[in-house]
Short mmCIF file of C-alpha atoms in Angstrom, two decimals:
data_model
loop_
_atom_site.label_atom_id
_atom_site.label_comp_id
_atom_site.label_asym_id
_atom_site.label_seq_id
_atom_site.Cartn_x
_atom_site.Cartn_y
_atom_site.Cartn_z
CA MET A 116 -5.06 -24.43 12.07
CA ASN A 117 -7.77 -21.77 11.85
CA ILE A 118 -6.32 -18.29 11.36
CA ALA A 119 -7.99 -14.92 11.86
CA ILE A 120 -6.78 -11.70 10.26
CA ILE A 121 -8.00 -8.46 11.79
CA GLY A 122 -7.94 -5.95 8.95
CA PHE A 123 -7.75 -6.67 5.22
CA GLY A 124 -5.76 -3.74 3.90
CA ASN A 125 -2.42 -4.08 2.12
CA LEU A 126 -0.75 -5.94 4.98
CA GLY A 127 -3.73 -8.16 5.73
CA ARG A 128 -4.04 -9.15 2.08
CA ALA A 129 -0.28 -9.80 1.82
CA LEU A 130 -0.50 -12.09 4.83
CA ALA A 131 -3.57 -13.90 3.49
CA SER A 132 -1.89 -14.42 0.12
CA GLY A 133 1.21 -15.86 1.77
CA LEU A 134 -0.82 -18.14 4.01
CA VAL A 135 -2.76 -19.53 1.06
CA LYS A 136 0.30 -19.84 -1.20
CA SER A 137 2.35 -21.62 1.48
CA GLY A 138 -0.47 -23.97 2.45
CA CYS A 139 -0.51 -22.69 6.03
CA VAL A 140 -4.28 -22.36 5.95
CA ALA A 141 -6.69 -24.95 4.58
CA ALA A 142 -10.03 -24.39 2.91
CA GLY A 143 -12.46 -22.92 5.42
CA GLY A 144 -9.67 -22.06 7.82
CA LEU A 145 -9.31 -18.33 7.18
CA PHE A 146 -11.39 -15.77 9.10
CA VAL A 147 -11.26 -12.04 8.37
CA CYS A 148 -12.53 -9.04 10.31
CA GLU A 149 -13.08 -6.06 8.00
CA VAL A 150 -15.60 -3.22 7.76
CA ASP A 151 -14.90 -1.98 4.23
CA GLU A 152 -17.27 -3.63 1.76
CA ASN A 153 -14.76 -3.79 -1.10
CA SER A 154 -12.18 -5.45 1.15
CA GLN A 155 -14.82 -7.82 2.45
CA ALA A 156 -15.62 -8.88 -1.11
CA LEU A 157 -11.92 -9.50 -1.83
CA ALA A 158 -11.54 -11.66 1.27
CA LYS A 159 -14.60 -13.74 0.39
CA GLY A 160 -13.39 -14.38 -3.17
CA ASN A 161 -10.62 -16.54 -4.61
CA PRO A 162 -7.99 -17.40 -3.59
CA TYR A 163 -8.85 -16.58 0.05
CA ASN A 164 -12.43 -17.88 0.36
CA ALA A 165 -12.47 -16.48 3.88
CA PHE A 166 -15.28 -16.23 6.38
CA VAL A 167 -15.77 -12.48 6.77
CA SER A 168 -17.47 -10.37 9.43
CA ASP A 169 -17.21 -6.83 10.77
CA ASP A 170 -17.63 -8.25 14.30
CA ILE A 171 -14.23 -9.01 15.80
CA ASN A 172 -15.71 -11.38 18.38
CA VAL A 173 -17.34 -13.51 15.69
CA VAL A 174 -14.07 -13.69 13.75
CA VAL A 175 -11.80 -14.68 16.65
CA ALA A 176 -14.23 -17.21 18.16
CA ASP A 177 -13.16 -20.15 15.97
CA ALA A 178 -9.56 -19.09 15.31
CA ASP A 179 -6.48 -20.66 16.89
CA THR A 180 -4.13 -17.83 15.92
CA ILE A 181 -5.13 -14.20 15.42
CA PHE A 182 -3.07 -11.69 13.40
CA LEU A 183 -3.56 -7.97 14.03
CA THR A 184 -2.83 -6.15 10.76
CA VAL A 185 -4.66 -2.87 11.42
CA LYS A 186 -3.27 0.46 12.56
CA GLY A 187 -2.89 0.88 16.30
CA TYR A 188 -5.69 3.43 16.58
CA VAL A 189 -8.06 1.11 14.72
CA PHE A 190 -7.33 -1.74 17.11
CA GLU A 191 -7.81 0.61 20.04
CA SER A 192 -11.35 1.21 18.80
CA LEU A 193 -12.00 -2.50 18.12
CA SER A 194 -10.66 -3.47 21.51
CA GLN A 195 -13.50 -1.64 23.23
CA THR A 196 -15.88 -4.39 22.14
CA LEU A 197 -13.43 -7.32 22.17
CA ASP A 198 -14.38 -10.17 24.49
CA LYS A 199 -11.05 -11.17 26.04
CA SER A 200 -12.42 -14.54 27.13
CA LYS A 201 -12.54 -15.61 23.46
CA LEU A 202 -8.73 -15.28 23.30
CA ALA A 203 -7.89 -17.58 26.21
CA GLY A 204 -5.29 -20.16 25.23
CA LYS A 205 -4.84 -18.66 21.75
CA THR A 206 -1.92 -16.86 20.11
CA VAL A 207 -2.27 -13.24 19.04
CA VAL A 208 0.36 -11.92 16.62
CA SER A 209 0.58 -8.14 16.35
CA PHE A 210 1.93 -6.67 13.13
CA MET A 211 1.11 -3.19 14.45
CA ALA A 212 4.05 -0.81 14.32
CA GLY A 213 4.80 1.19 17.43
CA VAL A 214 2.30 -0.64 19.66
CA GLN A 215 4.27 -2.18 22.53
CA PHE A 216 3.53 -5.27 24.60
CA ASP A 217 2.38 -3.29 27.64
CA GLN A 218 -0.14 -1.42 25.48
CA LEU A 219 -1.64 -4.67 24.18
CA VAL A 220 -1.72 -6.92 27.23
CA PRO A 221 -4.71 -5.23 28.92
CA TYR A 222 -6.87 -5.94 25.87
CA LEU A 223 -5.80 -9.52 25.17
CA GLY A 224 -6.34 -11.32 28.48
CA ASP A 225 -4.72 -14.76 28.66
CA ALA A 226 -3.65 -14.93 25.02
CA PHE A 227 0.00 -15.65 24.15
CA LEU A 228 1.18 -12.39 22.60
CA VAL A 229 3.75 -12.20 19.79
CA ARG A 230 5.00 -9.03 18.13
CA ALA A 231 6.29 -9.38 14.59
CA MET A 232 7.18 -7.12 11.70
CA PRO A 233 6.94 -8.41 8.12
CA SER A 234 7.66 -6.97 4.70
CA LEU A 235 4.92 -7.06 2.08
CA ALA A 236 6.81 -9.73 0.14
CA ILE A 237 5.30 -12.29 2.54
CA SER A 238 2.52 -12.30 -0.07
CA VAL A 239 4.75 -14.46 -2.29
CA CYS A 240 6.51 -16.25 0.59
CA ASP A 241 9.70 -14.25 0.02
CA GLY A 242 9.41 -11.67 2.77
CA VAL A 243 11.39 -10.80 5.88
CA ILE A 244 9.86 -11.26 9.34
CA GLY A 245 11.40 -10.40 12.67
CA TYR A 246 9.40 -11.82 15.58
CA THR A 247 9.48 -12.14 19.35
CA LYS A 248 9.27 -15.48 21.16
CA ALA A 249 6.45 -17.50 19.59
CA PRO A 250 4.87 -20.98 19.79
CA GLU A 251 6.43 -23.53 17.46
CA GLU A 252 3.42 -23.69 15.13
CA VAL A 253 3.51 -19.92 14.66
CA GLU A 254 7.26 -19.96 14.03
CA LYS A 255 6.65 -22.50 11.27
CA ILE A 256 4.19 -20.10 9.63
CA PHE A 257 6.73 -17.28 9.76
CA HIS A 258 9.44 -19.42 8.15
CA LYS A 259 7.10 -20.44 5.34
CA LEU A 260 6.48 -16.77 4.55
CA GLY A 261 10.15 -15.95 3.90
CA PHE A 262 13.32 -15.25 5.88
CA ALA A 263 12.24 -15.24 9.53
CA PHE A 264 14.27 -14.69 12.68
CA GLU A 265 13.53 -14.32 16.38
CA THR A 266 14.56 -11.08 18.00
CA GLU A 267 14.04 -9.14 21.20
CA PRO A 268 10.93 -6.95 21.60
CA GLU A 269 13.00 -3.76 21.55
CA ASN A 270 14.23 -4.64 18.04
CA ILE A 271 10.84 -4.93 16.33
CA GLU A 272 10.78 -1.27 15.29
CA LYS A 273 14.32 -1.68 13.94
CA VAL A 274 13.11 -4.55 11.78
CA MET A 275 10.41 -2.32 10.36
CA ALA A 276 12.78 0.57 9.66
CA PHE A 277 15.37 -1.66 7.98
CA SER A 278 13.20 -4.26 6.24
CA SER A 279 9.58 -3.16 5.93
CA CYS A 280 10.43 0.49 5.21
CA GLY A 281 13.56 -0.74 3.45
CA LEU A 282 11.45 -2.18 0.64
CA GLY A 283 10.36 1.35 -0.17
CA PHE A 284 13.91 2.66 0.15
CA ALA A 285 15.23 -0.02 -2.22
CA ALA A 286 12.48 0.76 -4.74
CA TYR A 287 13.36 4.47 -4.43
CA LEU A 288 17.01 3.79 -5.27
CA ILE A 289 16.12 1.59 -8.24
CA ASP A 290 13.74 4.28 -9.49
CA ALA A 291 16.52 6.87 -9.14
CA PHE A 292 18.83 4.64 -11.21
CA SER A 293 16.07 4.19 -13.80
CA SER A 294 15.61 7.96 -13.97
CA ALA A 295 19.36 8.33 -14.56
CA GLY A 296 18.99 6.13 -17.63
CA SER A 297 16.21 8.36 -18.95
CA ALA A 298 18.37 11.40 -18.28
CA VAL A 299 21.09 10.12 -20.63
CA GLY A 300 18.59 9.41 -23.40
CA PHE A 301 17.08 5.95 -22.95
CA SER A 302 13.32 5.51 -23.04
CA ALA A 303 11.52 5.07 -19.71
CA ASP A 304 10.74 1.41 -20.50
CA ILE A 305 14.30 0.51 -21.43
CA SER A 306 15.69 2.44 -18.46
CA ALA A 307 13.40 0.60 -16.06
CA ARG A 308 14.35 -2.77 -17.55
CA ILE A 309 18.09 -2.03 -17.36
CA ALA A 310 17.75 -0.75 -13.79
CA ALA A 311 15.84 -3.85 -12.65
CA LEU A 312 18.30 -6.26 -14.29
CA THR A 313 21.33 -4.37 -13.01
CA PHE A 314 20.14 -4.50 -9.39
CA LYS A 315 19.14 -8.15 -9.86
CA ASN A 316 22.61 -8.98 -11.19
CA ALA A 317 24.25 -7.18 -8.26
CA ILE A 318 22.11 -9.13 -5.79
CA GLU A 319 22.94 -12.45 -7.45
CA ARG A 320 26.69 -11.80 -7.14
CA GLY A 321 26.22 -11.80 -3.36
CA ASP A 322 29.30 -9.96 -2.06
CA PHE A 323 28.30 -6.37 -2.77
CA ARG A 324 31.51 -4.72 -1.61
CA ALA A 325 33.58 -7.15 -3.69
CA THR A 326 31.40 -6.42 -6.72
CA VAL A 327 32.08 -2.71 -6.38
CA GLY A 328 35.81 -3.45 -6.26
CA ALA A 329 35.63 -5.77 -9.27
CA VAL A 330 33.73 -3.30 -11.46
CA ALA A 331 35.34 -0.05 -10.31
CA THR A 332 38.79 -0.61 -11.80
CA PRO A 333 41.40 2.11 -11.14
CA GLY A 334 41.03 5.07 -13.48
CA GLY A 335 37.85 3.68 -15.03
CA ALA A 336 34.38 5.12 -15.51
CA THR A 337 32.79 3.15 -12.66
CA GLU A 338 35.43 4.41 -10.25
CA GLN A 339 34.50 7.99 -11.14
CA GLY A 340 30.82 7.34 -10.44
CA VAL A 341 31.56 5.60 -7.14
CA LYS A 342 33.90 8.42 -6.15
CA HIS A 343 31.11 10.92 -6.79
CA MET A 344 28.72 8.94 -4.58
CA ASP A 345 31.33 8.70 -1.83
CA GLU A 346 31.99 12.45 -2.00
CA ASN A 347 28.26 13.04 -1.57
CA ASN A 348 27.93 10.66 1.40
CA VAL A 349 25.47 8.24 -0.18
CA TYR A 350 26.22 5.65 2.54
CA ASP A 351 25.34 8.19 5.22
CA ILE A 352 22.18 9.26 3.40
CA VAL A 353 20.89 5.68 3.25
CA SER A 354 21.85 5.06 6.88
CA GLN A 355 20.06 8.21 7.98
CA ALA A 356 16.94 7.22 6.03
CA VAL A 357 16.75 4.02 8.06
CA ARG A 358 17.43 5.97 11.25
CA LYS A 359 14.68 8.48 10.48
CA ALA A 360 12.20 5.64 9.87
CA TYR A 361 13.19 4.03 13.17
CA GLU A 362 12.84 7.29 15.08
CA ARG A 363 9.35 7.70 13.62
CA MET A 364 8.43 4.18 14.77
CA VAL A 365 9.61 4.93 18.30
CA LYS A 366 7.51 8.09 18.40
CA LEU A 367 4.41 6.14 17.36
#
């Protein structure tokens, strides 16, 4: 399968890395549309070895599936020169947040349109992808890039708020825990290592609520820390962070 990626920023590169790592794209099968010269050079080099052009029509001409990984306003500009006839019978996957089906259809002609929202961990085939109804061959790509699940179009922004934005939220919480270690006297390096291992250990135990119960024994130190977090509504703060991200997506 020949695959085109429109835009080679952070998301485009993450996708390209995952496609190469998973074997979803063979040598000579990756096409990239990008205007930035540094990004063009990256796409042409190892491990991508992509065909690169700043002309979107040249890039999509030989592709079977096209991924849109640019911002919505960038695609709006590109779409002014896009030849819709070159998309007939092909699949177009939009990773663009906040850009709905009805906004895309006029530009894509007879292409089969899929909306999907990935996390950046697709670069190592360990991401999360929520996607709308897609052809079987595209579904296979999604599942090779990590945990993938089909969802309704109205849920795509929720996937971004909870998963894509959630990566940043999770990193924020780990950083806060690391900073707490520094505050009690550990070096920054040791604090970061302890924080990373502690969160890793919690994830590996699986049942998070049960882990809290097992560690926070009555009258113990952990119980006091958990009580403090409960009194300060940490659950609500995290929930509201996801809600705020979702509301922003809807406004886009």
